[in-house]
Amino acid sequence: MIKVEWLYWLIGLVFVVMAAQMAMDRTNPKRWTSAAFWGLLGLTFPYGTGVATGATMYKLPAEPLGVAVLALIVLAGFNFIGKGVPATTTEEQREASAARLGNKLFVPALTIPLVAIVCASFLDESGLFETGKATLIGLGLGCVVALVVGMLVTGERKLSTPIHSGRSMLEAMGSALLLPQLLAVLGSIFAVAGVGTQVGEIVNDVMPDNSKYFAVIAYCVGMFLFTVIMGNAFAAFPVMTAAIGWPVLIQQMHGNEPAVLAIGMLAGFSGTLCTPMAANFNIVPASLLELKDQYGPIKAQLPTGLALLGCSTVIMAIFAV
């Protein structure tokens, strides 16, 4: 049986290998601290398995993992992460390669969702994958298959080449790569701390009795605003669902559960389009594309995000509750 933990170990190994490359890159003025950040992050993946799933007598203590997280925060917070000058082809060479390959360049990218769909649709109950993890494992397998396909399409024979290219993108993104995971954890902390309960009490105090439309607007707009604040709809979801979505729209007003929750997430995703807190979606692409205005993507997406919020609210009010 293929376990999802194996995928995490592979991710950790990639980080460790790239960290070793960074340590040897003399063009990076912060090569040692950069290598320490990504190498330490890579080592947390296998160590985390020992903390979460290890047998009782072999279970690893969680404290070193907490220390590692604090070390990562210090390295990122004090700007100890730098980037080197990648050894790459010239612009003319890239244009010539793109013209030669044409639409074949899309084949590796399309391989990832194709493999994930096949695994989730046909292999979920085959016993080959860990129960309930077929989609996630399929996504990881899709990335591995896409790497092989990409090397075949481009005629590349050295595995070090895509690793070097991936490292360049990793250095360009920096610690913002971890922002979605951190914000998702923040949402869980808010839920455990009872923030959703407090928000629900405030809404109940000001909401007119049995006002379906007020509750729908409060849920959708709340998902939008919390996502703008936290940068991730997955972080906003447990807070607003505990406050309004579940107790009011589903239990009190007997709304359709899948529809209410799915549309609520869509309202949250509209907030993702409108916030710099979603750095990996909005700020990092601007840096990778070398846009003059780092907030250009947000300005372009703002009308769509607001329109999507309005549509989500109307659809939920008419069809879900």
PDB file of C-alpha atoms in Angstrom:
ATOM      1  CA  MET A   1       0.000   0.000   0.000  1.00  0.00           C
ATOM      2  CA  ILE A   2       1.330   3.421  -1.025  1.00  0.00           C
ATOM      3  CA  LYS A   3       1.046   5.821   1.921  1.00  0.00           C
ATOM      4  CA  VAL A   4       0.695   9.577   1.763  1.00  0.00           C
ATOM      5  CA  GLU A   5       3.631   9.884   4.175  1.00  0.00           C
ATOM      6  CA  TRP A   6       5.910   8.647   1.403  1.00  0.00           C
ATOM      7  CA  LEU A   7       4.872  11.695  -0.625  1.00  0.00           C
ATOM      8  CA  TYR A   8       5.792  13.962   2.296  1.00  0.00           C
ATOM      9  CA  TRP A   9       9.191  12.274   2.597  1.00  0.00           C
ATOM     10  CA  LEU A  10       9.818  12.869  -1.092  1.00  0.00           C
ATOM     11  CA  ILE A  11       8.947  16.557  -0.679  1.00  0.00           C
ATOM     12  CA  GLY A  12      11.308  16.780   2.277  1.00  0.00           C
ATOM     13  CA  LEU A  13      14.072  15.113   0.272  1.00  0.00           C
ATOM     14  CA  VAL A  14      13.638  17.659  -2.539  1.00  0.00           C
ATOM     15  CA  PHE A  15      13.999  20.517  -0.040  1.00  0.00           C
ATOM     16  CA  VAL A  16      17.144  18.958   1.444  1.00  0.00           C
ATOM     17  CA  VAL A  17      18.740  18.462  -2.003  1.00  0.00           C
ATOM     18  CA  MET A  18      17.942  22.052  -2.987  1.00  0.00           C
ATOM     19  CA  ALA A  19      19.354  23.257   0.331  1.00  0.00           C
ATOM     20  CA  ALA A  20      22.616  21.464  -0.478  1.00  0.00           C
ATOM     21  CA  GLN A  21      22.674  23.233  -3.860  1.00  0.00           C
ATOM     22  CA  MET A  22      22.123  26.584  -2.141  1.00  0.00           C
ATOM     23  CA  ALA A  23      25.023  25.946   0.234  1.00  0.00           C
ATOM     24  CA  MET A  24      27.333  25.488  -2.754  1.00  0.00           C
ATOM     25  CA  ASP A  25      26.020  28.525  -4.657  1.00  0.00           C
ATOM     26  CA  ARG A  26      28.558  31.315  -4.075  1.00  0.00           C
ATOM     27  CA  THR A  27      26.398  33.833  -5.966  1.00  0.00           C
ATOM     28  CA  ASN A  28      23.943  33.793  -3.035  1.00  0.00           C
ATOM     29  CA  PRO A  29      25.196  36.206  -0.340  1.00  0.00           C
ATOM     30  CA  LYS A  30      23.060  34.392   2.236  1.00  0.00           C
ATOM     31  CA  ARG A  31      23.734  30.869   1.037  1.00  0.00           C
ATOM     32  CA  TRP A  32      24.352  29.286   4.441  1.00  0.00           C
ATOM     33  CA  THR A  33      21.269  30.668   6.158  1.00  0.00           C
ATOM     34  CA  SER A  34      19.174  29.992   3.051  1.00  0.00           C
ATOM     35  CA  ALA A  35      20.393  26.396   3.049  1.00  0.00           C
ATOM     36  CA  ALA A  36      19.649  26.163   6.769  1.00  0.00           C
ATOM     37  CA  PHE A  37      16.060  27.362   6.250  1.00  0.00           C
ATOM     38  CA  TRP A  38      15.144  24.992   3.417  1.00  0.00           C
ATOM     39  CA  GLY A  39      17.178  22.087   4.776  1.00  0.00           C
ATOM     40  CA  LEU A  40      15.549  22.406   8.186  1.00  0.00           C
ATOM     41  CA  LEU A  41      12.140  22.577   6.537  1.00  0.00           C
ATOM     42  CA  GLY A  42      12.911  19.427   4.557  1.00  0.00           C
ATOM     43  CA  LEU A  43      13.947  17.508   7.675  1.00  0.00           C
ATOM     44  CA  THR A  44      10.674  18.362   9.438  1.00  0.00           C
ATOM     45  CA  PHE A  45       8.748  16.188   6.975  1.00  0.00           C
ATOM     46  CA  PRO A  46      10.179  12.783   7.985  1.00  0.00           C
ATOM     47  CA  TYR A  47      10.559  13.882  11.607  1.00  0.00           C
ATOM     48  CA  GLY A  48       6.920  14.968  11.682  1.00  0.00           C
ATOM     49  CA  THR A  49       5.926  11.442  10.674  1.00  0.00           C
ATOM     50  CA  GLY A  50       7.702  10.096  13.728  1.00  0.00           C
ATOM     51  CA  VAL A  51       5.904  12.600  15.941  1.00  0.00           C
ATOM     52  CA  ALA A  52       2.437  11.981  14.500  1.00  0.00           C
ATOM     53  CA  THR A  53       2.378   8.282  13.664  1.00  0.00           C
ATOM     54  CA  GLY A  54       5.302   6.617  15.424  1.00  0.00           C
ATOM     55  CA  ALA A  55       4.677   3.603  17.650  1.00  0.00           C
ATOM     56  CA  THR A  56       4.526   4.383  21.361  1.00  0.00           C
ATOM     57  CA  MET A  57       8.023   3.180  22.198  1.00  0.00           C
ATOM     58  CA  TYR A  58       9.510   4.744  19.046  1.00  0.00           C
ATOM     59  CA  LYS A  59       7.433   7.943  19.012  1.00  0.00           C
ATOM     60  CA  LEU A  60       9.614  11.016  18.553  1.00  0.00           C
ATOM     61  CA  PRO A  61       9.214  14.006  20.897  1.00  0.00           C
ATOM     62  CA  ALA A  62       7.390  16.994  19.452  1.00  0.00           C
ATOM     63  CA  GLU A  63       9.554  19.635  21.122  1.00  0.00           C
ATOM     64  CA  PRO A  64      12.381  19.583  18.533  1.00  0.00           C
ATOM     65  CA  LEU A  65       9.795  20.104  15.822  1.00  0.00           C
ATOM     66  CA  GLY A  66       8.545  23.198  17.643  1.00  0.00           C
ATOM     67  CA  VAL A  67      12.101  24.493  17.966  1.00  0.00           C
ATOM     68  CA  ALA A  68      12.583  23.948  14.227  1.00  0.00           C
ATOM     69  CA  VAL A  69       9.453  25.980  13.471  1.00  0.00           C
ATOM     70  CA  LEU A  70      10.713  28.835  15.661  1.00  0.00           C
ATOM     71  CA  ALA A  71      14.086  28.686  13.892  1.00  0.00           C
ATOM     72  CA  LEU A  72      12.335  28.923  10.519  1.00  0.00           C
ATOM     73  CA  ILE A  73      10.408  31.957  11.759  1.00  0.00           C
ATOM     74  CA  VAL A  74      13.618  33.672  12.887  1.00  0.00           C
ATOM     75  CA  LEU A  75      15.425  32.952   9.607  1.00  0.00           C
ATOM     76  CA  ALA A  76      12.518  34.253   7.524  1.00  0.00           C
ATOM     77  CA  GLY A  77      11.556  37.120   9.838  1.00  0.00           C
ATOM     78  CA  PHE A  78      15.044  38.598   9.954  1.00  0.00           C
ATOM     79  CA  ASN A  79      15.493  38.271   6.184  1.00  0.00           C
ATOM     80  CA  PHE A  80      18.210  35.632   6.279  1.00  0.00           C
ATOM     81  CA  ILE A  81      16.894  33.992   3.107  1.00  0.00           C
ATOM     82  CA  GLY A  82      18.585  35.093  -0.107  1.00  0.00           C
ATOM     83  CA  LYS A  83      18.797  33.929  -3.687  1.00  0.00           C
ATOM     84  CA  GLY A  84      21.605  33.287  -6.105  1.00  0.00           C
ATOM     85  CA  VAL A  85      22.042  33.973  -9.792  1.00  0.00           C
ATOM     86  CA  PRO A  86      20.784  30.897 -11.653  1.00  0.00           C
ATOM     87  CA  ALA A  87      22.878  29.487 -14.459  1.00  0.00           C
ATOM     88  CA  THR A  88      20.316  29.395 -17.233  1.00  0.00           C
ATOM     89  CA  THR A  89      19.929  29.822 -20.960  1.00  0.00           C
ATOM     90  CA  THR A  90      19.747  33.180 -22.702  1.00  0.00           C
ATOM     91  CA  GLU A  91      16.453  34.748 -23.703  1.00  0.00           C
ATOM     92  CA  GLU A  92      17.186  33.961 -27.359  1.00  0.00           C
ATOM     93  CA  GLN A  93      17.797  30.296 -26.542  1.00  0.00           C
ATOM     94  CA  ARG A  94      14.541  30.072 -24.581  1.00  0.00           C
ATOM     95  CA  GLU A  95      12.582  31.648 -27.416  1.00  0.00           C
ATOM     96  CA  ALA A  96      14.119  29.216 -29.903  1.00  0.00           C
ATOM     97  CA  SER A  97      13.328  26.264 -27.625  1.00  0.00           C
ATOM     98  CA  ALA A  98       9.727  27.435 -27.132  1.00  0.00           C
ATOM     99  CA  ALA A  99       9.263  27.818 -30.886  1.00  0.00           C
ATOM    100  CA  ARG A 100      10.664  24.318 -31.471  1.00  0.00           C
ATOM    101  CA  LEU A 101       8.524  22.609 -28.835  1.00  0.00           C
ATOM    102  CA  GLY A 102       5.335  24.615 -29.390  1.00  0.00           C
ATOM    103  CA  ASN A 103       2.250  23.221 -27.646  1.00  0.00           C
ATOM    104  CA  LYS A 104       4.222  20.206 -26.424  1.00  0.00           C
ATOM    105  CA  LEU A 105       5.196  22.418 -23.478  1.00  0.00           C
ATOM    106  CA  PHE A 106       1.666  21.992 -22.092  1.00  0.00           C
ATOM    107  CA  VAL A 107       1.907  18.191 -21.970  1.00  0.00           C
ATOM    108  CA  PRO A 108       3.799  17.957 -18.616  1.00  0.00           C
ATOM    109  CA  ALA A 109       1.422  20.431 -16.962  1.00  0.00           C
ATOM    110  CA  LEU A 110      -1.646  18.502 -18.162  1.00  0.00           C
ATOM    111  CA  THR A 111      -0.115  15.232 -16.959  1.00  0.00           C
ATOM    112  CA  ILE A 112      -0.485  16.233 -13.293  1.00  0.00           C
ATOM    113  CA  PRO A 113      -4.308  16.593 -13.178  1.00  0.00           C
ATOM    114  CA  LEU A 114      -4.746  13.623 -15.521  1.00  0.00           C
ATOM    115  CA  VAL A 115      -2.849  11.250 -13.212  1.00  0.00           C
ATOM    116  CA  ALA A 116      -4.622  12.686 -10.143  1.00  0.00           C
ATOM    117  CA  ILE A 117      -8.054  12.150 -11.746  1.00  0.00           C
ATOM    118  CA  VAL A 118      -7.221   8.568 -12.759  1.00  0.00           C
ATOM    119  CA  CYS A 119      -6.007   7.732  -9.240  1.00  0.00           C
ATOM    120  CA  ALA A 120      -9.010   9.340  -7.539  1.00  0.00           C
ATOM    121  CA  SER A 121     -11.597   7.882  -9.938  1.00  0.00           C
ATOM    122  CA  PHE A 122     -10.353   4.366 -10.542  1.00  0.00           C
ATOM    123  CA  LEU A 123      -7.803   3.445  -7.872  1.00  0.00           C
ATOM    124  CA  ASP A 124      -9.354   4.838  -4.686  1.00  0.00           C
ATOM    125  CA  GLU A 125     -10.734   1.458  -3.584  1.00  0.00           C
ATOM    126  CA  SER A 126      -8.128  -0.732  -5.244  1.00  0.00           C
ATOM    127  CA  GLY A 127      -6.134  -1.252  -2.064  1.00  0.00           C
ATOM    128  CA  LEU A 128      -3.081   0.212  -3.759  1.00  0.00           C
ATOM    129  CA  PHE A 129      -3.309   3.548  -1.916  1.00  0.00           C
ATOM    130  CA  GLU A 130      -3.838   4.495   1.707  1.00  0.00           C
ATOM    131  CA  THR A 131      -7.563   4.713   2.423  1.00  0.00           C
ATOM    132  CA  GLY A 132      -9.031   8.122   1.632  1.00  0.00           C
ATOM    133  CA  LYS A 133      -5.741   9.506   0.273  1.00  0.00           C
ATOM    134  CA  ALA A 134      -5.971   8.509  -3.400  1.00  0.00           C
ATOM    135  CA  THR A 135      -6.440  12.069  -4.661  1.00  0.00           C
ATOM    136  CA  LEU A 136      -3.492  13.464  -2.709  1.00  0.00           C
ATOM    137  CA  ILE A 137      -1.242  10.555  -3.601  1.00  0.00           C
ATOM    138  CA  GLY A 138      -2.371  10.852  -7.219  1.00  0.00           C
ATOM    139  CA  LEU A 139      -1.356  14.505  -7.194  1.00  0.00           C
ATOM    140  CA  GLY A 140       2.120  13.561  -5.970  1.00  0.00           C
ATOM    141  CA  LEU A 141       2.457  10.752  -8.483  1.00  0.00           C
ATOM    142  CA  GLY A 142       1.267  13.153 -11.185  1.00  0.00           C
ATOM    143  CA  CYS A 143       4.117  15.518 -10.358  1.00  0.00           C
ATOM    144  CA  VAL A 144       6.666  12.692 -10.602  1.00  0.00           C
ATOM    145  CA  VAL A 145       5.219  11.471 -13.902  1.00  0.00           C
ATOM    146  CA  ALA A 146       5.105  15.061 -15.207  1.00  0.00           C
ATOM    147  CA  LEU A 147       8.805  15.454 -14.386  1.00  0.00           C
ATOM    148  CA  VAL A 148       9.640  12.380 -16.457  1.00  0.00           C
ATOM    149  CA  VAL A 149       7.357  13.503 -19.299  1.00  0.00           C
ATOM    150  CA  GLY A 150       8.872  16.991 -19.238  1.00  0.00           C
ATOM    151  CA  MET A 151      12.388  15.616 -19.529  1.00  0.00           C
ATOM    152  CA  LEU A 152      11.324  13.407 -22.439  1.00  0.00           C
ATOM    153  CA  VAL A 153       9.557  16.268 -24.230  1.00  0.00           C
ATOM    154  CA  THR A 154      12.500  18.651 -23.888  1.00  0.00           C
ATOM    155  CA  GLY A 155      15.158  16.006 -24.462  1.00  0.00           C
ATOM    156  CA  GLU A 156      16.797  16.734 -21.112  1.00  0.00           C
ATOM    157  CA  ARG A 157      18.908  13.874 -19.744  1.00  0.00           C
ATOM    158  CA  LYS A 158      20.245  15.306 -16.475  1.00  0.00           C
ATOM    159  CA  LEU A 159      17.982  15.203 -13.407  1.00  0.00           C
ATOM    160  CA  SER A 160      20.018  18.027 -11.892  1.00  0.00           C
ATOM    161  CA  THR A 161      18.674  20.466 -14.512  1.00  0.00           C
ATOM    162  CA  PRO A 162      15.015  20.464 -13.364  1.00  0.00           C
ATOM    163  CA  ILE A 163      16.181  20.479  -9.748  1.00  0.00           C
ATOM    164  CA  HIS A 164      18.288  23.588 -10.394  1.00  0.00           C
ATOM    165  CA  SER A 165      15.323  25.217 -12.170  1.00  0.00           C
ATOM    166  CA  GLY A 166      13.029  24.337  -9.297  1.00  0.00           C
ATOM    167  CA  ARG A 167      15.519  25.792  -6.830  1.00  0.00           C
ATOM    168  CA  SER A 168      15.568  29.071  -8.764  1.00  0.00           C
ATOM    169  CA  MET A 169      11.785  29.319  -8.505  1.00  0.00           C
ATOM    170  CA  LEU A 170      11.932  28.323  -4.834  1.00  0.00           C
ATOM    171  CA  GLU A 171      14.414  31.120  -4.125  1.00  0.00           C
ATOM    172  CA  ALA A 172      12.252  33.596  -6.063  1.00  0.00           C
ATOM    173  CA  MET A 173       9.180  32.707  -3.977  1.00  0.00           C
ATOM    174  CA  GLY A 174      11.049  32.626  -0.677  1.00  0.00           C
ATOM    175  CA  SER A 175       9.295  31.966   2.604  1.00  0.00           C
ATOM    176  CA  ALA A 176       5.962  33.067   1.084  1.00  0.00           C
ATOM    177  CA  LEU A 177       5.758  29.489  -0.190  1.00  0.00           C
ATOM    178  CA  LEU A 178       4.759  28.422   3.332  1.00  0.00           C
ATOM    179  CA  LEU A 179       2.106  31.097   3.836  1.00  0.00           C
ATOM    180  CA  PRO A 180      -0.921  28.923   2.861  1.00  0.00           C
ATOM    181  CA  GLN A 181       0.044  26.227   5.372  1.00  0.00           C
ATOM    182  CA  LEU A 182       0.658  28.758   8.135  1.00  0.00           C
ATOM    183  CA  LEU A 183      -2.651  30.515   7.491  1.00  0.00           C
ATOM    184  CA  ALA A 184      -4.531  27.204   7.440  1.00  0.00           C
ATOM    185  CA  VAL A 185      -3.051  26.412  10.853  1.00  0.00           C
ATOM    186  CA  LEU A 186      -4.074  29.898  12.010  1.00  0.00           C
ATOM    187  CA  GLY A 187      -7.668  29.116  11.024  1.00  0.00           C
ATOM    188  CA  SER A 188      -7.573  25.925  13.091  1.00  0.00           C
ATOM    189  CA  ILE A 189      -6.186  27.852  16.072  1.00  0.00           C
ATOM    190  CA  PHE A 190      -8.977  30.428  15.731  1.00  0.00           C
ATOM    191  CA  ALA A 191     -11.552  27.627  15.647  1.00  0.00           C
ATOM    192  CA  VAL A 192     -10.133  25.941  18.771  1.00  0.00           C
ATOM    193  CA  ALA A 193      -9.935  29.320  20.543  1.00  0.00           C
ATOM    194  CA  GLY A 194     -13.652  29.854  19.963  1.00  0.00           C
ATOM    195  CA  VAL A 195     -13.396  32.838  17.624  1.00  0.00           C
ATOM    196  CA  GLY A 196     -16.224  31.387  15.522  1.00  0.00           C
ATOM    197  CA  THR A 197     -18.464  31.087  18.563  1.00  0.00           C
ATOM    198  CA  GLN A 198     -17.865  34.714  19.504  1.00  0.00           C
ATOM    199  CA  VAL A 199     -18.542  35.905  15.958  1.00  0.00           C
ATOM    200  CA  GLY A 200     -21.739  33.851  15.944  1.00  0.00           C
ATOM    201  CA  GLU A 201     -22.939  35.471  19.178  1.00  0.00           C
ATOM    202  CA  ILE A 202     -22.310  38.941  17.761  1.00  0.00           C
ATOM    203  CA  VAL A 203     -24.211  38.101  14.574  1.00  0.00           C
ATOM    204  CA  ASN A 204     -27.132  36.652  16.544  1.00  0.00           C
ATOM    205  CA  ASP A 205     -27.339  39.832  18.618  1.00  0.00           C
ATOM    206  CA  VAL A 206     -27.746  42.071  15.558  1.00  0.00           C
ATOM    207  CA  MET A 207     -29.542  39.669  13.176  1.00  0.00           C
ATOM    208  CA  PRO A 208     -33.292  40.131  12.760  1.00  0.00           C
ATOM    209  CA  ASP A 209     -35.284  37.047  13.774  1.00  0.00           C
ATOM    210  CA  ASN A 210     -35.140  34.273  11.158  1.00  0.00           C
ATOM    211  CA  SER A 211     -33.775  36.594   8.507  1.00  0.00           C
ATOM    212  CA  LYS A 212     -32.466  34.210   5.864  1.00  0.00           C
ATOM    213  CA  TYR A 213     -31.050  36.933   3.676  1.00  0.00           C
ATOM    214  CA  PHE A 214     -29.216  38.634   6.528  1.00  0.00           C
ATOM    215  CA  ALA A 215     -27.663  35.314   7.584  1.00  0.00           C
ATOM    216  CA  VAL A 216     -26.601  34.474   4.027  1.00  0.00           C
ATOM    217  CA  ILE A 217     -25.041  37.908   3.535  1.00  0.00           C
ATOM    218  CA  ALA A 218     -23.274  37.681   6.898  1.00  0.00           C
ATOM    219  CA  TYR A 219     -21.847  34.242   6.061  1.00  0.00           C
ATOM    220  CA  CYS A 220     -20.673  35.078   2.536  1.00  0.00           C
ATOM    221  CA  VAL A 221     -19.323  38.536   3.352  1.00  0.00           C
ATOM    222  CA  GLY A 222     -17.732  37.138   6.516  1.00  0.00           C
ATOM    223  CA  MET A 223     -15.985  34.447   4.489  1.00  0.00           C
ATOM    224  CA  PHE A 224     -14.807  37.141   2.074  1.00  0.00           C
ATOM    225  CA  LEU A 225     -13.486  39.466   4.801  1.00  0.00           C
ATOM    226  CA  PHE A 226     -11.811  36.764   6.898  1.00  0.00           C
ATOM    227  CA  THR A 227     -10.117  35.455   3.762  1.00  0.00           C
ATOM    228  CA  VAL A 228      -8.874  38.966   2.951  1.00  0.00           C
ATOM    229  CA  ILE A 229      -7.484  39.235   6.490  1.00  0.00           C
ATOM    230  CA  MET A 230      -5.917  35.775   6.673  1.00  0.00           C
ATOM    231  CA  GLY A 231      -5.150  35.281   2.976  1.00  0.00           C
ATOM    232  CA  ASN A 232      -6.652  31.804   2.775  1.00  0.00           C
ATOM    233  CA  ALA A 233     -10.259  30.649   2.485  1.00  0.00           C
ATOM    234  CA  PHE A 234      -9.335  27.408   4.255  1.00  0.00           C
ATOM    235  CA  ALA A 235      -8.333  29.479   7.281  1.00  0.00           C
ATOM    236  CA  ALA A 236     -11.564  31.490   7.218  1.00  0.00           C
ATOM    237  CA  PHE A 237     -13.822  28.470   6.675  1.00  0.00           C
ATOM    238  CA  PRO A 238     -13.756  26.892  10.181  1.00  0.00           C
ATOM    239  CA  VAL A 239     -14.290  30.276  11.822  1.00  0.00           C
ATOM    240  CA  MET A 240     -17.276  31.452   9.769  1.00  0.00           C
ATOM    241  CA  THR A 241     -18.836  28.006   9.459  1.00  0.00           C
ATOM    242  CA  ALA A 242     -18.758  27.554  13.232  1.00  0.00           C
ATOM    243  CA  ALA A 243     -20.214  31.048  13.640  1.00  0.00           C
ATOM    244  CA  ILE A 244     -22.989  31.163  11.016  1.00  0.00           C
ATOM    245  CA  GLY A 245     -22.795  28.458   8.371  1.00  0.00           C
ATOM    246  CA  TRP A 246     -23.535  25.417  10.510  1.00  0.00           C
ATOM    247  CA  PRO A 247     -25.611  26.687  13.480  1.00  0.00           C
ATOM    248  CA  VAL A 248     -27.723  29.235  11.587  1.00  0.00           C
ATOM    249  CA  LEU A 249     -27.951  28.348   7.895  1.00  0.00           C
ATOM    250  CA  ILE A 250     -27.893  24.551   8.251  1.00  0.00           C
ATOM    251  CA  GLN A 251     -29.273  23.660  11.681  1.00  0.00           C
ATOM    252  CA  GLN A 252     -31.660  26.558  12.254  1.00  0.00           C
ATOM    253  CA  MET A 253     -32.774  27.272   8.680  1.00  0.00           C
ATOM    254  CA  HIS A 254     -32.351  23.711   7.349  1.00  0.00           C
ATOM    255  CA  GLY A 255     -30.134  24.713   4.435  1.00  0.00           C
ATOM    256  CA  ASN A 256     -28.656  22.150   2.075  1.00  0.00           C
ATOM    257  CA  GLU A 257     -25.375  21.203   3.753  1.00  0.00           C
ATOM    258  CA  PRO A 258     -23.135  20.541   0.715  1.00  0.00           C
ATOM    259  CA  ALA A 259     -24.488  23.573  -1.133  1.00  0.00           C
ATOM    260  CA  VAL A 260     -24.103  25.986   1.798  1.00  0.00           C
ATOM    261  CA  LEU A 261     -20.550  24.890   2.579  1.00  0.00           C
ATOM    262  CA  ALA A 262     -19.400  24.731  -1.052  1.00  0.00           C
ATOM    263  CA  ILE A 263     -20.825  28.156  -1.923  1.00  0.00           C
ATOM    264  CA  GLY A 264     -19.389  29.548   1.309  1.00  0.00           C
ATOM    265  CA  MET A 265     -15.935  28.391   0.226  1.00  0.00           C
ATOM    266  CA  LEU A 266     -16.504  30.015  -3.169  1.00  0.00           C
ATOM    267  CA  ALA A 267     -17.297  33.304  -1.407  1.00  0.00           C
ATOM    268  CA  GLY A 268     -14.038  32.909   0.498  1.00  0.00           C
ATOM    269  CA  PHE A 269     -12.103  32.257  -2.704  1.00  0.00           C
ATOM    270  CA  SER A 270     -13.394  35.567  -4.029  1.00  0.00           C
ATOM    271  CA  GLY A 271     -11.524  37.195  -1.163  1.00  0.00           C
ATOM    272  CA  THR A 272      -8.326  35.407  -2.184  1.00  0.00           C
ATOM    273  CA  LEU A 273      -8.378  37.416  -5.405  1.00  0.00           C
ATOM    274  CA  CYS A 274      -8.432  40.692  -3.492  1.00  0.00           C
ATOM    275  CA  THR A 275      -5.743  40.444  -0.816  1.00  0.00           C
ATOM    276  CA  PRO A 276      -1.942  40.748  -0.652  1.00  0.00           C
ATOM    277  CA  MET A 277      -2.070  38.292   2.262  1.00  0.00           C
ATOM    278  CA  ALA A 278      -2.518  35.577  -0.379  1.00  0.00           C
ATOM    279  CA  ALA A 279       1.082  36.252  -1.332  1.00  0.00           C
ATOM    280  CA  ASN A 280       1.647  32.987  -3.174  1.00  0.00           C
ATOM    281  CA  PHE A 281      -1.295  33.783  -5.477  1.00  0.00           C
ATOM    282  CA  ASN A 282      -0.981  37.533  -5.918  1.00  0.00           C
ATOM    283  CA  ILE A 283       2.417  38.915  -4.863  1.00  0.00           C
ATOM    284  CA  VAL A 284       4.801  36.097  -5.837  1.00  0.00           C
ATOM    285  CA  PRO A 285       3.512  35.836  -9.442  1.00  0.00           C
ATOM    286  CA  ALA A 286       4.057  39.569  -9.838  1.00  0.00           C
ATOM    287  CA  SER A 287       7.676  39.098  -8.752  1.00  0.00           C
ATOM    288  CA  LEU A 288       8.211  36.048 -10.975  1.00  0.00           C
ATOM    289  CA  LEU A 289       6.799  37.899 -13.984  1.00  0.00           C
ATOM    290  CA  GLU A 290       8.813  41.022 -13.035  1.00  0.00           C
ATOM    291  CA  LEU A 291       5.719  43.250 -13.148  1.00  0.00           C
ATOM    292  CA  LYS A 292       6.295  46.926 -12.393  1.00  0.00           C
ATOM    293  CA  ASP A 293       3.316  47.019 -10.008  1.00  0.00           C
ATOM    294  CA  GLN A 294       3.430  44.209  -7.444  1.00  0.00           C
ATOM    295  CA  TYR A 295      -0.255  44.814  -6.719  1.00  0.00           C
ATOM    296  CA  GLY A 296      -1.142  44.615 -10.413  1.00  0.00           C
ATOM    297  CA  PRO A 297      -2.749  41.144 -10.158  1.00  0.00           C
ATOM    298  CA  ILE A 298      -4.957  42.264  -7.263  1.00  0.00           C
ATOM    299  CA  LYS A 299      -6.107  45.395  -9.107  1.00  0.00           C
ATOM    300  CA  ALA A 300      -6.959  43.307 -12.162  1.00  0.00           C
ATOM    301  CA  GLN A 301      -8.761  40.653 -10.107  1.00  0.00           C
ATOM    302  CA  LEU A 302     -10.701  42.983  -7.802  1.00  0.00           C
ATOM    303  CA  PRO A 303     -13.778  43.429 -10.081  1.00  0.00           C
ATOM    304  CA  THR A 304     -13.971  39.670 -10.639  1.00  0.00           C
ATOM    305  CA  GLY A 305     -13.643  38.977  -6.921  1.00  0.00           C
ATOM    306  CA  LEU A 306     -16.438  41.372  -5.973  1.00  0.00           C
ATOM    307  CA  ALA A 307     -18.673  40.060  -8.765  1.00  0.00           C
ATOM    308  CA  LEU A 308     -17.990  36.500  -7.612  1.00  0.00           C
ATOM    309  CA  LEU A 309     -18.913  37.446  -4.043  1.00  0.00           C
ATOM    310  CA  GLY A 310     -22.209  38.943  -5.197  1.00  0.00           C
ATOM    311  CA  CYS A 311     -23.062  35.919  -7.333  1.00  0.00           C
ATOM    312  CA  SER A 312     -22.196  33.502  -4.528  1.00  0.00           C
ATOM    313  CA  THR A 313     -24.454  35.372  -2.112  1.00  0.00           C
ATOM    314  CA  VAL A 314     -27.404  35.398  -4.524  1.00  0.00           C
ATOM    315  CA  ILE A 315     -26.969  31.727  -5.461  1.00  0.00           C
ATOM    316  CA  MET A 316     -26.855  30.647  -1.811  1.00  0.00           C
ATOM    317  CA  ALA A 317     -29.939  32.684  -0.921  1.00  0.00           C
ATOM    318  CA  ILE A 318     -31.985  31.271  -3.806  1.00  0.00           C
ATOM    319  CA  PHE A 319     -30.849  27.669  -4.082  1.00  0.00           C
ATOM    320  CA  ALA A 320     -29.089  26.602  -0.868  1.00  0.00           C
ATOM    321  CA  VAL A 321     -31.212  27.911   2.008  1.00  0.00           C
TER     322      VAL A 321
END
